[in-house]
Amino acid sequence: MKPTNESNRSNNRNFSHTKRTATNYQQGQSAMARLLQANAGSKPVIEEVPLGIPRTLRLIGDPNDQMPLLADIVQYGKRFKVDKDKIYTVRLGIHSDPNGYGAIPANSVGILAIPMEPAKEIQITALFSFEEIYPAVFGDSVILTSNHMIHLEYVHNSARLEPNNGLGGLNLGEDHVIRERNLLFICHRNLENELPQPNTTFTYDYITAQVKVKFDE
């Protein structure tokens, strides 16, 4: 997930664009004020825009890290007790407003890491990187707990990217699954090539996957 030189150049361009946008916004405010004064007899309409990023987003860990970690402190590391032979859907990502658009763009990098080793507590973690928060990454995690030693089995072809508003989504097939020692990774990089074309509006909030809990007797 380490950004390339091209990513750095892209972010510099993005920063310049942001400054230009801020200037245009200020100019737009002045123009809008003049229009409202000219039409003092009519009332402006104000609409509430759903919040895409949670207010409880915080920096976790060392801010001097090369890629600082941002997380929703209300959601990160929540603990759930699990039962034998049950299948659970793990949904990790940005808990945004359900009436808004997804917060993560298609040109993102996402990784879901599922430990395969037996333990009484197993933490599943997701990390997301995209230009809007570069060089930081966004993280989310859940801890599955039991009084017994347990291990997890990934339910094949269950991985999916989903927006919080329940509209649309994208399945991640087995070509997105990487097994490395005692970890299983589900990852993607730049989804634009996998989306039906033309498609420039796909966004999502979560990566989801199903796991089956097995007891180690």
mmCIF file of C-alpha atoms in Angstrom:
data_model
loop_
_atom_site.group_PDB
_atom_site.id
_atom_site.type_symbol
_atom_site.label_atom_id
_atom_site.label_comp_id
_atom_site.label_asym_id
_atom_site.label_seq_id
_atom_site.Cartn_x
_atom_site.Cartn_y
_atom_site.Cartn_z
ATOM 1 C CA MET A 1 0.000 0.000 0.000
ATOM 2 C CA LYS A 2 3.025 2.312 -0.122
ATOM 3 C CA PRO A 3 2.262 5.203 -2.506
ATOM 4 C CA THR A 4 4.261 5.451 -5.737
ATOM 5 C CA ASN A 5 5.891 8.569 -7.141
ATOM 6 C CA GLU A 6 2.920 8.849 -9.466
ATOM 7 C CA SER A 7 0.619 8.845 -6.405
ATOM 8 C CA ASN A 8 2.684 11.683 -4.894
ATOM 9 C CA ARG A 9 2.423 13.680 -8.115
ATOM 10 C CA SER A 10 -1.306 12.985 -8.181
ATOM 11 C CA ASN A 11 -1.694 14.203 -4.609
ATOM 12 C CA ASN A 12 0.269 17.372 -5.391
ATOM 13 C CA ARG A 13 -2.072 18.008 -8.289
ATOM 14 C CA ASN A 14 -4.994 17.300 -5.988
ATOM 15 C CA PHE A 15 -3.662 19.807 -3.425
ATOM 16 C CA SER A 16 -3.328 22.487 -6.104
ATOM 17 C CA HIS A 17 -6.848 21.732 -7.256
ATOM 18 C CA THR A 18 -8.068 22.039 -3.653
ATOM 19 C CA LYS A 19 -6.537 25.515 -3.345
ATOM 20 C CA ARG A 20 -8.173 26.572 -6.596
ATOM 21 C CA THR A 21 -11.484 25.147 -5.420
ATOM 22 C CA ALA A 22 -11.238 27.097 -2.144
ATOM 23 C CA THR A 23 -10.676 30.339 -4.093
ATOM 24 C CA ASN A 24 -13.610 29.577 -6.386
ATOM 25 C CA TYR A 25 -15.776 28.795 -3.365
ATOM 26 C CA GLN A 26 -14.972 32.161 -1.765
ATOM 27 C CA GLN A 27 -15.765 33.934 -5.024
ATOM 28 C CA GLY A 28 -18.983 31.938 -5.251
ATOM 29 C CA GLN A 29 -19.978 33.027 -1.757
ATOM 30 C CA SER A 30 -19.573 36.685 -2.718
ATOM 31 C CA ALA A 31 -21.646 36.200 -5.858
ATOM 32 C CA MET A 32 -24.341 34.371 -3.890
ATOM 33 C CA ALA A 33 -24.493 37.186 -1.316
ATOM 34 C CA ARG A 34 -25.096 39.717 -4.104
ATOM 35 C CA LEU A 35 -27.849 37.564 -5.588
ATOM 36 C CA LEU A 36 -29.586 37.194 -2.223
ATOM 37 C CA GLN A 37 -29.460 40.944 -1.625
ATOM 38 C CA ALA A 38 -30.962 41.532 -5.066
ATOM 39 C CA ASN A 39 -33.773 39.087 -4.271
ATOM 40 C CA ALA A 40 -34.426 40.057 -0.666
ATOM 41 C CA GLY A 41 -38.109 39.330 -1.057
ATOM 42 C CA SER A 42 -37.570 35.551 -1.502
ATOM 43 C CA LYS A 43 -36.268 33.123 1.129
ATOM 44 C CA PRO A 44 -33.281 30.894 0.392
ATOM 45 C CA VAL A 45 -33.732 27.127 0.737
ATOM 46 C CA ILE A 46 -31.252 25.277 2.940
ATOM 47 C CA GLU A 47 -30.766 21.529 2.550
ATOM 48 C CA GLU A 48 -28.878 19.296 4.961
ATOM 49 C CA VAL A 49 -26.144 17.212 3.346
ATOM 50 C CA PRO A 50 -25.576 13.802 4.983
ATOM 51 C CA LEU A 51 -22.184 13.479 6.639
ATOM 52 C CA GLY A 52 -19.901 11.090 4.769
ATOM 53 C CA ILE A 53 -17.106 10.875 7.359
ATOM 54 C CA PRO A 54 -17.965 10.120 11.015
ATOM 55 C CA ARG A 55 -17.352 12.869 13.582
ATOM 56 C CA THR A 56 -15.628 10.310 15.817
ATOM 57 C CA LEU A 57 -12.723 9.832 13.383
ATOM 58 C CA ARG A 58 -9.404 10.095 15.240
ATOM 59 C CA LEU A 59 -5.693 9.513 14.724
ATOM 60 C CA ILE A 60 -4.545 6.273 16.368
ATOM 61 C CA GLY A 61 -0.904 5.680 17.237
ATOM 62 C CA ASP A 62 2.116 7.777 16.323
ATOM 63 C CA PRO A 63 1.347 10.797 14.094
ATOM 64 C CA ASN A 64 4.938 10.640 12.803
ATOM 65 C CA ASP A 65 4.405 7.234 11.188
ATOM 66 C CA GLN A 66 4.956 7.122 7.439
ATOM 67 C CA MET A 67 1.285 6.214 6.984
ATOM 68 C CA PRO A 68 -0.671 7.428 10.056
ATOM 69 C CA LEU A 69 -3.746 5.394 10.980
ATOM 70 C CA LEU A 70 -7.169 7.037 11.184
ATOM 71 C CA ALA A 71 -10.063 5.165 12.786
ATOM 72 C CA ASP A 72 -13.564 5.687 14.130
ATOM 73 C CA ILE A 73 -12.920 5.406 17.870
ATOM 74 C CA VAL A 74 -16.521 4.353 18.509
ATOM 75 C CA GLN A 75 -16.334 1.396 16.112
ATOM 76 C CA TYR A 76 -12.665 0.361 16.052
ATOM 77 C CA GLY A 77 -11.870 -2.818 17.973
ATOM 78 C CA LYS A 78 -15.421 -3.703 19.023
ATOM 79 C CA ARG A 79 -15.646 -7.106 20.686
ATOM 80 C CA PHE A 80 -18.209 -9.817 19.912
ATOM 81 C CA LYS A 81 -18.586 -13.209 21.545
ATOM 82 C CA VAL A 82 -19.047 -15.993 18.983
ATOM 83 C CA ASP A 83 -20.569 -19.470 19.036
ATOM 84 C CA LYS A 84 -19.394 -22.794 17.666
ATOM 85 C CA ASP A 85 -20.042 -23.561 13.978
ATOM 86 C CA LYS A 86 -21.847 -20.254 13.424
ATOM 87 C CA ILE A 87 -21.217 -18.151 10.311
ATOM 88 C CA TYR A 88 -20.704 -14.422 10.871
ATOM 89 C CA THR A 89 -20.645 -11.560 8.390
ATOM 90 C CA VAL A 90 -17.813 -9.178 9.202
ATOM 91 C CA ARG A 91 -18.390 -5.652 7.895
ATOM 92 C CA LEU A 92 -15.475 -3.235 8.286
ATOM 93 C CA GLY A 93 -15.047 0.249 6.897
ATOM 94 C CA ILE A 94 -16.346 3.796 7.325
ATOM 95 C CA HIS A 95 -19.618 4.019 9.236
ATOM 96 C CA SER A 96 -21.023 6.958 7.291
ATOM 97 C CA ASP A 97 -24.519 8.388 7.010
ATOM 98 C CA PRO A 98 -26.852 5.734 5.504
ATOM 99 C CA ASN A 99 -28.547 8.410 3.382
ATOM 100 C CA GLY A 100 -25.342 9.644 1.785
ATOM 101 C CA TYR A 101 -22.882 8.386 -0.783
ATOM 102 C CA GLY A 102 -20.096 5.933 -0.043
ATOM 103 C CA ALA A 103 -16.984 7.536 1.434
ATOM 104 C CA ILE A 104 -14.331 5.387 -0.314
ATOM 105 C CA PRO A 105 -13.722 5.939 -4.066
ATOM 106 C CA ALA A 106 -13.093 3.318 -6.725
ATOM 107 C CA ASN A 107 -9.410 4.285 -7.121
ATOM 108 C CA SER A 108 -8.640 3.078 -3.592
ATOM 109 C CA VAL A 109 -6.590 0.271 -2.087
ATOM 110 C CA GLY A 110 -8.260 -2.013 0.444
ATOM 111 C CA ILE A 111 -7.028 -4.939 2.521
ATOM 112 C CA LEU A 112 -8.978 -7.197 4.878
ATOM 113 C CA ALA A 113 -6.740 -9.408 7.045
ATOM 114 C CA ILE A 114 -8.195 -12.534 8.686
ATOM 115 C CA PRO A 115 -5.911 -14.498 11.061
ATOM 116 C CA MET A 116 -6.100 -18.264 10.624
ATOM 117 C CA GLU A 117 -4.284 -19.288 13.813
ATOM 118 C CA PRO A 118 -6.296 -20.666 16.780
ATOM 119 C CA ALA A 119 -6.834 -18.266 19.685
ATOM 120 C CA LYS A 120 -9.466 -17.202 22.207
ATOM 121 C CA GLU A 121 -9.459 -13.691 20.716
ATOM 122 C CA ILE A 122 -9.082 -13.085 16.969
ATOM 123 C CA GLN A 123 -8.845 -9.572 15.574
ATOM 124 C CA ILE A 124 -9.914 -9.025 11.966
ATOM 125 C CA THR A 125 -8.606 -5.763 10.497
ATOM 126 C CA ALA A 126 -9.327 -3.722 7.374
ATOM 127 C CA LEU A 127 -7.172 -0.911 5.955
ATOM 128 C CA PHE A 128 -8.067 1.530 3.196
ATOM 129 C CA SER A 129 -5.915 4.028 1.322
ATOM 130 C CA PHE A 130 -7.168 6.721 -1.070
ATOM 131 C CA GLU A 131 -6.010 10.130 -2.235
ATOM 132 C CA GLU A 132 -8.419 12.177 -0.128
ATOM 133 C CA ILE A 133 -6.666 11.125 3.103
ATOM 134 C CA TYR A 134 -3.129 10.410 1.775
ATOM 135 C CA PRO A 135 -0.627 9.771 3.336
ATOM 136 C CA ALA A 136 -2.871 8.497 6.161
ATOM 137 C CA VAL A 137 -4.785 5.227 5.898
ATOM 138 C CA PHE A 138 -8.173 4.457 7.365
ATOM 139 C CA GLY A 139 -8.551 1.383 9.554
ATOM 140 C CA ASP A 140 -11.341 -0.601 11.162
ATOM 141 C CA SER A 141 -11.290 -3.812 13.179
ATOM 142 C CA VAL A 142 -13.417 -6.263 15.118
ATOM 143 C CA ILE A 143 -12.391 -8.753 17.799
ATOM 144 C CA LEU A 144 -14.139 -12.142 17.938
ATOM 145 C CA THR A 145 -13.925 -13.741 21.367
ATOM 146 C CA SER A 146 -14.750 -17.088 22.982
ATOM 147 C CA ASN A 147 -14.058 -19.006 26.186
ATOM 148 C CA HIS A 148 -12.681 -21.782 23.947
ATOM 149 C CA MET A 149 -9.795 -21.862 21.503
ATOM 150 C CA ILE A 150 -11.265 -21.084 18.098
ATOM 151 C CA HIS A 151 -10.131 -20.700 14.515
ATOM 152 C CA LEU A 152 -11.836 -19.095 11.539
ATOM 153 C CA GLU A 153 -12.689 -20.490 8.120
ATOM 154 C CA TYR A 154 -13.304 -18.023 5.301
ATOM 155 C CA VAL A 155 -16.550 -18.664 3.403
ATOM 156 C CA HIS A 156 -15.455 -18.752 -0.235
ATOM 157 C CA ASN A 157 -16.703 -15.986 -2.549
ATOM 158 C CA SER A 158 -18.362 -14.115 0.322
ATOM 159 C CA ALA A 159 -16.195 -10.973 0.091
ATOM 160 C CA ARG A 160 -17.953 -7.861 -1.133
ATOM 161 C CA LEU A 161 -17.650 -4.075 -1.201
ATOM 162 C CA GLU A 162 -20.816 -2.304 -0.062
ATOM 163 C CA PRO A 163 -22.016 1.275 0.435
ATOM 164 C CA ASN A 164 -23.756 2.100 3.714
ATOM 165 C CA ASN A 165 -26.918 3.166 1.869
ATOM 166 C CA GLY A 166 -27.570 -0.400 0.653
ATOM 167 C CA LEU A 167 -27.481 0.571 -3.035
ATOM 168 C CA GLY A 168 -25.283 -1.517 -5.298
ATOM 169 C CA GLY A 169 -22.021 -3.179 -4.381
ATOM 170 C CA LEU A 170 -19.254 -5.240 -5.919
ATOM 171 C CA ASN A 171 -18.350 -8.880 -5.321
ATOM 172 C CA LEU A 172 -14.677 -9.755 -4.824
ATOM 173 C CA GLY A 173 -13.921 -13.195 -6.221
ATOM 174 C CA GLU A 174 -11.240 -15.686 -5.281
ATOM 175 C CA ASP A 175 -8.641 -13.844 -7.380
ATOM 176 C CA HIS A 176 -8.706 -11.179 -4.654
ATOM 177 C CA VAL A 177 -7.838 -13.704 -1.929
ATOM 178 C CA ILE A 178 -4.208 -14.231 -0.887
ATOM 179 C CA ARG A 179 -3.161 -16.845 1.677
ATOM 180 C CA GLU A 180 0.141 -16.161 3.383
ATOM 181 C CA ARG A 181 1.273 -18.309 6.318
ATOM 182 C CA ASN A 182 -1.351 -17.913 9.050
ATOM 183 C CA LEU A 183 -3.158 -14.952 7.480
ATOM 184 C CA LEU A 184 -5.756 -14.670 4.758
ATOM 185 C CA PHE A 185 -5.873 -11.356 2.873
ATOM 186 C CA ILE A 186 -8.710 -10.080 0.728
ATOM 187 C CA CYS A 187 -7.408 -7.104 -1.203
ATOM 188 C CA HIS A 188 -8.059 -4.854 -4.161
ATOM 189 C CA ARG A 189 -6.283 -1.995 -5.895
ATOM 190 C CA ASN A 190 -7.989 0.470 -8.218
ATOM 191 C CA LEU A 191 -11.398 -1.019 -8.972
ATOM 192 C CA GLU A 192 -12.018 1.101 -12.049
ATOM 193 C CA ASN A 193 -10.891 -1.718 -14.363
ATOM 194 C CA GLU A 194 -13.380 -4.127 -12.774
ATOM 195 C CA LEU A 195 -16.459 -1.936 -12.988
ATOM 196 C CA PRO A 196 -18.938 -1.881 -15.867
ATOM 197 C CA GLN A 197 -17.892 0.929 -18.193
ATOM 198 C CA PRO A 198 -18.491 3.782 -18.256
ATOM 199 C CA ASN A 199 -18.589 4.070 -14.457
ATOM 200 C CA THR A 200 -17.137 7.053 -12.651
ATOM 201 C CA THR A 201 -19.403 7.187 -9.613
ATOM 202 C CA PHE A 202 -18.827 3.887 -7.750
ATOM 203 C CA THR A 203 -18.111 4.421 -4.055
ATOM 204 C CA TYR A 204 -18.324 2.138 -1.054
ATOM 205 C CA ASP A 205 -18.030 2.196 2.747
ATOM 206 C CA TYR A 206 -17.318 -1.413 3.757
ATOM 207 C CA ILE A 207 -15.523 -4.545 2.814
ATOM 208 C CA THR A 208 -17.531 -7.531 4.044
ATOM 209 C CA ALA A 209 -16.699 -11.211 4.334
ATOM 210 C CA GLN A 210 -18.186 -14.245 6.037
ATOM 211 C CA VAL A 211 -16.251 -16.448 8.445
ATOM 212 C CA LYS A 212 -17.226 -19.704 10.118
ATOM 213 C CA VAL A 213 -16.181 -20.220 13.736
ATOM 214 C CA LYS A 214 -14.695 -23.607 14.578
ATOM 215 C CA PHE A 215 -13.848 -24.738 18.113
ATOM 216 C CA ASP A 216 -10.486 -26.385 18.734
ATOM 217 C CA GLU A 217 -11.520 -29.071 21.243
#
